[in-house]
Coordinates of C-alpha atoms in Angstrom, one line a residue:
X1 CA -9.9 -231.6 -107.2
X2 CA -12.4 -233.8 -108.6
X3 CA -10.9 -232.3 -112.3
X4 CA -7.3 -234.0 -111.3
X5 CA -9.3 -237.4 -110.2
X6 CA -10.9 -237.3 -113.7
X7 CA -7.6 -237.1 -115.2
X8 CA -6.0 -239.9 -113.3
X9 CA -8.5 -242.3 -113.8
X10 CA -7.1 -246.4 -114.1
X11 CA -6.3 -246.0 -118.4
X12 CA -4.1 -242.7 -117.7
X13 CA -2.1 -244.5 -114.2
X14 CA -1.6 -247.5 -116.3
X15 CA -0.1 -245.6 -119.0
X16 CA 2.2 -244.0 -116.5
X17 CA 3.1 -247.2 -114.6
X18 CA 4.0 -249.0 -118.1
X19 CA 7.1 -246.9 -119.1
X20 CA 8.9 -247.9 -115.5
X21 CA 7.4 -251.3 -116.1
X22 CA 9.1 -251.8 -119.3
X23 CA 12.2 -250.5 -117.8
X24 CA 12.1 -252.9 -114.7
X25 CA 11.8 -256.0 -116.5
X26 CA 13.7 -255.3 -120.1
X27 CA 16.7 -252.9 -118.5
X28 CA 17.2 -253.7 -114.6
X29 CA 16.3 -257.4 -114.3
X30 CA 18.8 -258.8 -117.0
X31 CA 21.2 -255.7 -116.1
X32 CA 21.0 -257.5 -112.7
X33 CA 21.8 -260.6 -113.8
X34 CA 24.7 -259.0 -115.8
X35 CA 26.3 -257.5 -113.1
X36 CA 25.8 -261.1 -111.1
X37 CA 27.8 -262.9 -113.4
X38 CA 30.7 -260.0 -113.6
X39 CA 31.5 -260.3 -110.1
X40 CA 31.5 -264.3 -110.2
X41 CA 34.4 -266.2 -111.5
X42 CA 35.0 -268.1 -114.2
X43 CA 35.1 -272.0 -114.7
X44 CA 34.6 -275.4 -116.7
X45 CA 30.9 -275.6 -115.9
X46 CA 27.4 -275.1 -117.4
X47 CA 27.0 -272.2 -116.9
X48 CA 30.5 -271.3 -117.2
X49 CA 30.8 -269.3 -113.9
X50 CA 30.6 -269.7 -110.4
X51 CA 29.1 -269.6 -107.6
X52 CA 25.4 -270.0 -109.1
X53 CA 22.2 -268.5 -107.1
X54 CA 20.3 -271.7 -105.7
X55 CA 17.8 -270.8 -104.0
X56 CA 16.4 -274.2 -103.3
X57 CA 19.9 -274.9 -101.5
X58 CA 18.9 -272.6 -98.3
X59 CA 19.8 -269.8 -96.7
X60 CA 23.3 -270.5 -96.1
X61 CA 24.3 -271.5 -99.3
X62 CA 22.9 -268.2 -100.6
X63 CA 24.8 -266.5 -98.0
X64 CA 28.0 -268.4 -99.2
X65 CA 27.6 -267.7 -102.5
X66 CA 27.2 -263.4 -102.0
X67 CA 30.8 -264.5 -99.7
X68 CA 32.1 -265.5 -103.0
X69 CA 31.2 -262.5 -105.1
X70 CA 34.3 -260.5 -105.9
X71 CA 35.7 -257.4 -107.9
X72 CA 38.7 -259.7 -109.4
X73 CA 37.0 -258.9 -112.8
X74 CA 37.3 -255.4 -112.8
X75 CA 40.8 -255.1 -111.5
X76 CA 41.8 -257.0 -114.7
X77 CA 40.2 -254.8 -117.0
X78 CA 42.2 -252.2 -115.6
X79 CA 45.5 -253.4 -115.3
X80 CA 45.4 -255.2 -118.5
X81 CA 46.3 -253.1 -121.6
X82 CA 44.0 -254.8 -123.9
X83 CA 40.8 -253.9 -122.3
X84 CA 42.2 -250.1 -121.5
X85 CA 43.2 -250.0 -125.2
X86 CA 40.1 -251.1 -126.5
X87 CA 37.7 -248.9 -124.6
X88 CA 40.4 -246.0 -125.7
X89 CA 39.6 -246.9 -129.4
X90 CA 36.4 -247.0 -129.0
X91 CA 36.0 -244.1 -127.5
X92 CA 38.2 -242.4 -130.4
X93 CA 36.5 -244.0 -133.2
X94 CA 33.2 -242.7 -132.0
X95 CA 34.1 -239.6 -131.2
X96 CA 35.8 -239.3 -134.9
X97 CA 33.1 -240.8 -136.3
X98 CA 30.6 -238.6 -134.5
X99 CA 32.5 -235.3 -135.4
X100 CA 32.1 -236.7 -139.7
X101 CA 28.9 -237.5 -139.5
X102 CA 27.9 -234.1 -137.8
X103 CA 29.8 -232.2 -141.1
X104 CA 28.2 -234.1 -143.3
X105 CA 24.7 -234.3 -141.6
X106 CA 23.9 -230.7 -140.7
X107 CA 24.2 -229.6 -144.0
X108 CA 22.2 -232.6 -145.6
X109 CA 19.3 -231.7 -143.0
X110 CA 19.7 -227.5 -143.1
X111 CA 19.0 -228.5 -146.6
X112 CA 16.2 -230.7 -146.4
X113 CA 14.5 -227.9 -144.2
X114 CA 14.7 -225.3 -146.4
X115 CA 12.9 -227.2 -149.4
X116 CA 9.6 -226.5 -150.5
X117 CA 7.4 -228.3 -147.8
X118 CA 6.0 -230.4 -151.1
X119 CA 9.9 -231.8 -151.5
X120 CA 10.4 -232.7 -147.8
X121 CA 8.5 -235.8 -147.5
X122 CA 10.6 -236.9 -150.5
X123 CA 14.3 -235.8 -149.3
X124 CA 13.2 -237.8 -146.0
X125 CA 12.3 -240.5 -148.2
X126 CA 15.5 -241.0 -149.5
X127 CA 17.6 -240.5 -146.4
X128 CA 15.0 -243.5 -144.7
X129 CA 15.0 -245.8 -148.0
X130 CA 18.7 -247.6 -147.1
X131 CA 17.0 -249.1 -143.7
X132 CA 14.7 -250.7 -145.8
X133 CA 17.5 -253.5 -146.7
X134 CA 19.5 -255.3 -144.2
X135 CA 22.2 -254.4 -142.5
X136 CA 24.0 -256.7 -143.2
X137 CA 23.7 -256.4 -146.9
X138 CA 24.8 -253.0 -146.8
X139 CA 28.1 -253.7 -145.2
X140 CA 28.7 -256.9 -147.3
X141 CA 27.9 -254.6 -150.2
X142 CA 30.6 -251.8 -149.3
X143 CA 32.9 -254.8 -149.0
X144 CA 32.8 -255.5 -153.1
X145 CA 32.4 -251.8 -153.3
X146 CA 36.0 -251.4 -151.3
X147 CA 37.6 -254.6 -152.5
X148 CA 40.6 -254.5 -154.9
X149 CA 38.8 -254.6 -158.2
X150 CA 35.9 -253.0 -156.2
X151 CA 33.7 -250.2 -158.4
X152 CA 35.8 -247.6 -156.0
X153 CA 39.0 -248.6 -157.3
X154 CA 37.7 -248.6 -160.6
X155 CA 36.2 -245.1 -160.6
X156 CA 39.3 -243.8 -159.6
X157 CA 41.2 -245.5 -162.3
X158 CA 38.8 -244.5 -164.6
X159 CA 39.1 -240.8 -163.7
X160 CA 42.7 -241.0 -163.6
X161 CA 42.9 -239.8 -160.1
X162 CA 45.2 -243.1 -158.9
X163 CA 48.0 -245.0 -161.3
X164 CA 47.1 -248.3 -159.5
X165 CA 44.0 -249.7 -157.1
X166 CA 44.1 -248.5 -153.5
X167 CA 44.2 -251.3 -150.8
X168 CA 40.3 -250.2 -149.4
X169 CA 39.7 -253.4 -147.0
X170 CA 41.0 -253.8 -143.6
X171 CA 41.8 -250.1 -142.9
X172 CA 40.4 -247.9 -140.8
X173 CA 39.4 -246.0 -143.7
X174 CA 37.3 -248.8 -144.7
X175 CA 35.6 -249.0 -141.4
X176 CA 35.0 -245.4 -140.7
X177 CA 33.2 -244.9 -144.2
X178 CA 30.6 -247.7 -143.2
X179 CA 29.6 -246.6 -140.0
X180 CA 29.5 -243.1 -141.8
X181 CA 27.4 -244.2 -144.1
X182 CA 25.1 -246.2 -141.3
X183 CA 25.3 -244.1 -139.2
X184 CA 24.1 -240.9 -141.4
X185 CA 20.1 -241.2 -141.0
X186 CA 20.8 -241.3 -137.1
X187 CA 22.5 -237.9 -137.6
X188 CA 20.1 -236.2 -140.0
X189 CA 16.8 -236.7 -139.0
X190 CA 17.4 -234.8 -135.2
X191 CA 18.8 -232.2 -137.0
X192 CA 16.2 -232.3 -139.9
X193 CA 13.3 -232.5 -137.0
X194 CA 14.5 -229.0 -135.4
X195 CA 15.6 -227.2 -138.4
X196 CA 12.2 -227.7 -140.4
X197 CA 10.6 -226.0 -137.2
X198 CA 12.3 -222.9 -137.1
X199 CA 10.9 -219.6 -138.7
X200 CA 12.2 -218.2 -141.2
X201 CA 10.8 -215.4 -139.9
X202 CA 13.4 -215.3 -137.3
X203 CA 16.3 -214.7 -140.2
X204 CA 13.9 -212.3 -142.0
X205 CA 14.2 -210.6 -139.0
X206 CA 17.7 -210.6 -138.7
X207 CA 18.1 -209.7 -142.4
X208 CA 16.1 -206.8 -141.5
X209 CA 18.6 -205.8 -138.9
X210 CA 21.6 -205.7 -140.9
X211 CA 22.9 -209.2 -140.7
X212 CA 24.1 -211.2 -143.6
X213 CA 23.1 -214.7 -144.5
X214 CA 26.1 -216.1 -143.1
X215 CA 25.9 -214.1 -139.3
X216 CA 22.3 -215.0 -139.4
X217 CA 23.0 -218.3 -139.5
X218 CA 25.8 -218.1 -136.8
X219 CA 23.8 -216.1 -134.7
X220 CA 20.2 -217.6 -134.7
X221 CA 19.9 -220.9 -136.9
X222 CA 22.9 -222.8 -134.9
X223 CA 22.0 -221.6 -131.3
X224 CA 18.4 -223.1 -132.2
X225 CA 19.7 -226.1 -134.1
X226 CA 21.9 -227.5 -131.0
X227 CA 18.9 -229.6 -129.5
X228 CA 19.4 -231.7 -132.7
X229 CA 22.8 -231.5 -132.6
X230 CA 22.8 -232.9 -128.9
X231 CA 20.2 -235.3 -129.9
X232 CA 22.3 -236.5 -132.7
X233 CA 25.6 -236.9 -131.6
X234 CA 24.3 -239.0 -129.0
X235 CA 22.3 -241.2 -131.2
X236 CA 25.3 -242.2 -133.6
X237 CA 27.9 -241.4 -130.8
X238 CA 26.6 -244.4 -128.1
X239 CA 26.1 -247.1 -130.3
X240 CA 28.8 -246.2 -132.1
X241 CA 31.3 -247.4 -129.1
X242 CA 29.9 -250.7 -128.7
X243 CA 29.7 -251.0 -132.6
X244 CA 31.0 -254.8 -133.2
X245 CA 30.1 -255.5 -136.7
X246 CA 31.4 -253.0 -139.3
X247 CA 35.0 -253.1 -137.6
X248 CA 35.0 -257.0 -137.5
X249 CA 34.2 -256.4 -141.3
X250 CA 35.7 -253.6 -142.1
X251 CA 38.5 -252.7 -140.1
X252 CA 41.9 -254.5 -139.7
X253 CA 42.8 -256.8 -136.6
X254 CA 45.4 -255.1 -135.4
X255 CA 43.5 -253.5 -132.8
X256 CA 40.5 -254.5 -131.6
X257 CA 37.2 -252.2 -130.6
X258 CA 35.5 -252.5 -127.2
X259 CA 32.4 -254.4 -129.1
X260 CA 34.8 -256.8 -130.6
X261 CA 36.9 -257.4 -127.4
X262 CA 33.5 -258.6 -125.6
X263 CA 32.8 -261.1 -128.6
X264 CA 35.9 -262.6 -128.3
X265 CA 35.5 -263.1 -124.2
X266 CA 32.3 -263.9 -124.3
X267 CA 32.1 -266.8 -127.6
X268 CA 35.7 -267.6 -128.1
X269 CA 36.9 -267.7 -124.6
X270 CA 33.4 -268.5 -122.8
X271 CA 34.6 -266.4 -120.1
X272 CA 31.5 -264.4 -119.6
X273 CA 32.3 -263.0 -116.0
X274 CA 35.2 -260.9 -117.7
X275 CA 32.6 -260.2 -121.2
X276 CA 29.7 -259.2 -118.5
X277 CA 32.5 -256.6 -116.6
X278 CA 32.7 -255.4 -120.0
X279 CA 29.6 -254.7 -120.7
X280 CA 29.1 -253.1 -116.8
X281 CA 31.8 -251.0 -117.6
X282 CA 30.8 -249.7 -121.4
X283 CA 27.4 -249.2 -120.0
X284 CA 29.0 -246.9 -117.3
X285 CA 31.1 -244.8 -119.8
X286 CA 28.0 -244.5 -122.0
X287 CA 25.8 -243.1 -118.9
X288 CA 28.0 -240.2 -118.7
X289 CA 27.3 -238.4 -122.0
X290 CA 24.0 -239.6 -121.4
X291 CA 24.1 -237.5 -118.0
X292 CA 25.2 -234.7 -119.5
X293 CA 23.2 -234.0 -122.3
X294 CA 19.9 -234.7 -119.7
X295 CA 21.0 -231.8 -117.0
X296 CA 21.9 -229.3 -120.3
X297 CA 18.0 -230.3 -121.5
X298 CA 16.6 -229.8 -117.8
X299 CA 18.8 -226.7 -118.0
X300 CA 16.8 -225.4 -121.5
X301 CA 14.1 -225.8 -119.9
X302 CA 14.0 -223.9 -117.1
X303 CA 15.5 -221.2 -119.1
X304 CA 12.3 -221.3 -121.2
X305 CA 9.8 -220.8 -118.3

């Protein structure tokens, strides 16, 4: 007993209380204020919404102003197509996007783990070194890359494999090989983190038992591997949804992403009760995935005990 007193001394409670601290004040608080301002209504003010929390006004004005709080917002976003076909796009870029990036990122990272243990640190290396410019950059750069007398247009020309440039910009093509390509690291370091810690005495084993390379790896590697799958496809998949600024970039205007939809309410039309039920709403649809992959985790584990 006085063992578990050591261990909780002030140091170790304060380390527990920070986590939910952080949380409190950097996730609930302005989520609170978020929500607030989704169930107000919009006007020509500053700030552009009413009714506004005073609570120097009294009681009854407080009182009068929860009276005035309504769910006007959210019935919009469902009865009007715009919102319901951006949150569908969204949803189906990501998931698109998510499903490429898991092709191309498993066997980047199943490679990576089966180098020499000298050559990992290196192949990490050079999956890390494109964070070390700006974002930014990056996407303006794939924008000359993609452009009509872009280098991609004139590799292909050059290789004979088109008779005239491709139109690159403004596609979805366009958009879906930048978030590919920013979105790659997120994808192959999970899966690089749980591959490098597998034995290979685990496919020795199955060797010895009659299995070839390929049913080994069907049957042990890819069972072990889906923690960093999981881990993964949620890391690109969620910020993938509310992405805003490869498609305003990128993509073409003719339909518009969840991400850029918000922009537009929240800057161009200064209507931020309907941005704010946005935002309510996207944070609900990403909780659910979210949800998911916790309980199949809580799941792994008591399996393991």
């Amino acid at each position: 007993m006085s063992g578990a007193r050591r261990i909780f001394t002030r140091p170790a409670r304060l380390a527990v209380i920070a986590p939910y601290l952080w949380l409190v004040l950097f996730f609930l608080v302005p989520f609170g204020f978020v929500v607030k301002i989704s169930l107000s209504q919009s006007a020509i003010a500053q700030p552009p919404y009413v009714p506004v929390f005073d609570l120097a006004a009294g009681w009854d004005a407080l009182a009068a102003a929860f009276a005035a709080l309504s769910l006007d917002n959210f019935r919009l976003l469902i009865s009007d197509n715009l919102y319901v076909l951006s949150y569908l796009r969204s949803l189906t870029v990501a998931a698109v996007s998510t499903a490429i990036l898991l092709l191309i990122g498993y066997p980047i990272a199943y490679a990576m783990a089966r180098l020499p243990r000298g050559w990992q640190p290196f192949a990490m290396m050079l999956v890390i070194v494109p964070f070390w410019t700006s974002f930014l950059i990056r996407i303006y750069a794939w924008i000359n890359i993609l452009q009509h007398d872009g280098l991609l247009n004139q590799t292909l020309l050059a290789l004979h494999l088109v008779s005239a440039p491709l139109v690159w910009l403004s596609t979805d093509t366009a958009m879906y090989i930048g978030i590919v390509y920013s979105y790659l690291p997120f994808m192959v370091l999970p899966l690089y983190a749980t591959l490098a810690k597998l034995p290979q005495a685990l496919n020795e084993a199955a060797a010895d038992l009659g299995c070839s390379p390929r049913r080994a790896f069907w049957l042990v590697t890819f069972p072990l591997s889906l923690p960093g799958i999981g881990a993964g496809v949620l890391l690109c998949f969620i910020p993938i949804v509310g992405e805003f600024v490869i498609p305003d970039l990128l993509a073409g205007s003719a339909s518009l992403m969840i991400g850029q939809t918000l922009w537009l309410e929240f800057f161009t039309n200064r209507d931020w009760p309907v941005a704010s039920a946005i935002a309510v709403v996207l944070l609900g649809v990403l909780l659910l995935p979210l949800l998911i992959y916790e309980r199949l985790q809580r799941r792994q584990l008591e399996g393991e005990r």
